[in-house]
């Protein structure tokens, strides 16, 4: 992540990168924070929110995303991704 923190303007952050960071099981929100790194122009899509919702323990990632954009819609797909499964585990 250190290289991303020093990225400057030469690396474009894509939705695919954000989805991967949102699904990242190694860090609750650290990967997302590193990608955003103060850049308010990066769009948060429903697919990024859904990826965070699917992750076991994704609460911190979701809180981070909604703190960046409180107007993000909570779609049925996001709610279903966040809902515990029949075995009692998160998606």
C-alpha positions as a Markdown table, in Angstrom:
| # | Residue | x | y | z |
|---|---|---|---|---|
| 1 | Unk | 0.0 | 0.0 | 0.0 |
| 2 | Unk | 2.9 | 2.3 | 0.5 |
| 3 | Unk | 3.4 | 2.7 | -3.2 |
| 4 | Unk | -0.3 | 3.7 | -3.6 |
| 5 | Unk | 0.1 | 6.3 | -0.9 |
| 6 | Unk | 2.9 | 7.8 | -3.0 |
| 7 | Unk | 1.0 | 7.3 | -6.3 |
| 8 | Unk | 0.4 | 11.0 | -7.1 |
| 9 | Unk | -1.8 | 11.4 | -10.2 |
| 10 | Unk | -0.1 | 8.8 | -12.3 |
| 11 | Unk | -2.4 | 5.8 | -11.3 |
| 12 | Unk | -6.1 | 5.9 | -12.0 |
| 13 | Unk | -8.1 | 4.1 | -9.3 |
| 14 | Unk | -10.7 | 1.9 | -11.0 |
| 15 | Unk | -14.0 | 0.4 | -9.8 |
| 16 | Unk | -12.4 | -3.0 | -10.0 |
| 17 | Unk | -9.6 | -1.9 | -7.6 |
| 18 | Unk | -12.2 | -0.4 | -5.2 |
| 19 | Unk | -14.2 | -3.6 | -5.2 |
| 20 | Unk | -11.1 | -5.7 | -4.5 |
| 21 | Unk | -10.2 | -3.4 | -1.6 |
| 22 | Unk | -13.7 | -3.5 | -0.3 |
| 23 | Unk | -13.6 | -7.4 | -0.3 |
| 24 | Unk | -10.1 | -7.5 | 1.2 |
| 25 | Unk | -10.2 | -9.7 | 4.2 |
| 26 | Unk | -6.8 | -8.5 | 5.5 |
| 27 | Unk | -8.0 | -5.0 | 6.6 |
| 28 | Unk | -11.4 | -3.7 | 7.6 |
| 29 | Unk | -11.0 | -0.3 | 5.8 |
| 30 | Unk | -7.3 | 0.3 | 5.4 |
| 31 | Unk | -7.1 | -0.8 | 1.8 |
| 32 | Unk | -10.0 | 1.5 | 0.9 |
| 33 | Unk | -8.5 | 4.4 | 2.8 |
| 34 | Unk | -5.2 | 4.0 | 0.9 |
| 35 | Unk | -7.0 | 4.0 | -2.4 |
| 36 | Unk | -9.0 | 7.1 | -1.7 |
| 37 | Unk | -6.1 | 8.8 | 0.1 |
| 38 | Unk | -7.9 | 12.2 | 0.2 |
| 39 | Unk | -9.1 | 12.1 | -3.4 |
| 40 | Unk | -12.7 | 13.3 | -3.3 |
| 41 | Unk | -13.2 | 12.7 | -7.0 |
| 42 | Unk | -13.2 | 8.9 | -6.8 |
| 43 | Unk | -16.8 | 7.6 | -7.3 |
| 44 | Unk | -18.3 | 5.0 | -5.0 |
| 45 | Unk | -20.5 | 2.7 | -7.0 |
| 46 | Unk | -23.2 | 0.4 | -5.8 |
| 47 | Unk | -21.0 | -2.5 | -6.7 |
| 48 | Unk | -18.2 | -1.2 | -4.4 |
| 49 | Unk | -20.8 | -0.9 | -1.5 |
| 50 | Unk | -22.1 | -4.4 | -2.3 |
| 51 | Unk | -18.5 | -5.8 | -2.2 |
| 52 | Unk | -18.0 | -4.3 | 1.2 |
| 53 | Unk | -21.3 | -5.6 | 2.4 |
| 54 | Unk | -20.4 | -9.2 | 1.3 |
| 55 | Unk | -17.3 | -9.3 | 3.4 |
| 56 | Unk | -17.3 | -11.0 | 6.7 |
| 57 | Unk | -16.8 | -8.1 | 9.2 |
| 58 | Unk | -17.3 | -5.5 | 6.5 |
| 59 | Unk | -19.0 | -3.0 | 8.9 |
| 60 | Unk | -15.9 | -0.8 | 9.1 |
| 61 | Unk | -15.5 | -0.7 | 5.3 |
| 62 | Unk | -19.2 | 0.2 | 4.9 |
| 63 | Unk | -19.0 | 2.9 | 7.6 |
| 64 | Unk | -15.9 | 4.3 | 5.8 |
| 65 | Unk | -17.8 | 4.4 | 2.4 |
| 66 | Unk | -20.9 | 6.0 | 3.9 |
| 67 | Unk | -18.7 | 8.6 | 5.7 |
| 68 | Unk | -17.3 | 9.6 | 2.3 |
| 69 | Unk | -20.7 | 9.7 | 0.7 |
| 70 | Unk | -23.8 | 9.7 | 3.0 |
| 71 | Unk | -26.1 | 9.8 | 0.1 |
| 72 | Unk | -25.1 | 6.3 | -1.2 |
| 73 | Unk | -28.2 | 4.3 | -1.8 |
| 74 | Unk | -28.8 | 1.1 | 0.1 |
| 75 | Unk | -30.2 | -1.1 | -2.7 |
| 76 | Unk | -31.8 | -4.5 | -2.3 |
| 77 | Unk | -28.7 | -6.1 | -3.6 |
| 78 | Unk | -26.6 | -4.4 | -0.9 |
| 79 | Unk | -29.0 | -5.4 | 1.8 |
| 80 | Unk | -29.1 | -9.0 | 0.6 |
| 81 | Unk | -25.3 | -9.1 | 0.5 |
| 82 | Unk | -25.1 | -7.7 | 4.1 |
| 83 | Unk | -27.7 | -10.1 | 5.5 |
| 84 | Unk | -26.6 | -13.1 | 7.5 |
| 85 | Unk | -27.0 | -16.4 | 5.6 |
| 86 | Unk | -29.1 | -19.3 | 6.8 |
| 87 | Unk | -26.0 | -20.7 | 8.6 |
| 88 | Unk | -25.8 | -17.5 | 10.7 |
| 89 | Unk | -22.7 | -16.2 | 8.9 |
| 90 | Unk | -22.4 | -13.0 | 7.0 |
| 91 | Unk | -21.9 | -13.2 | 3.2 |
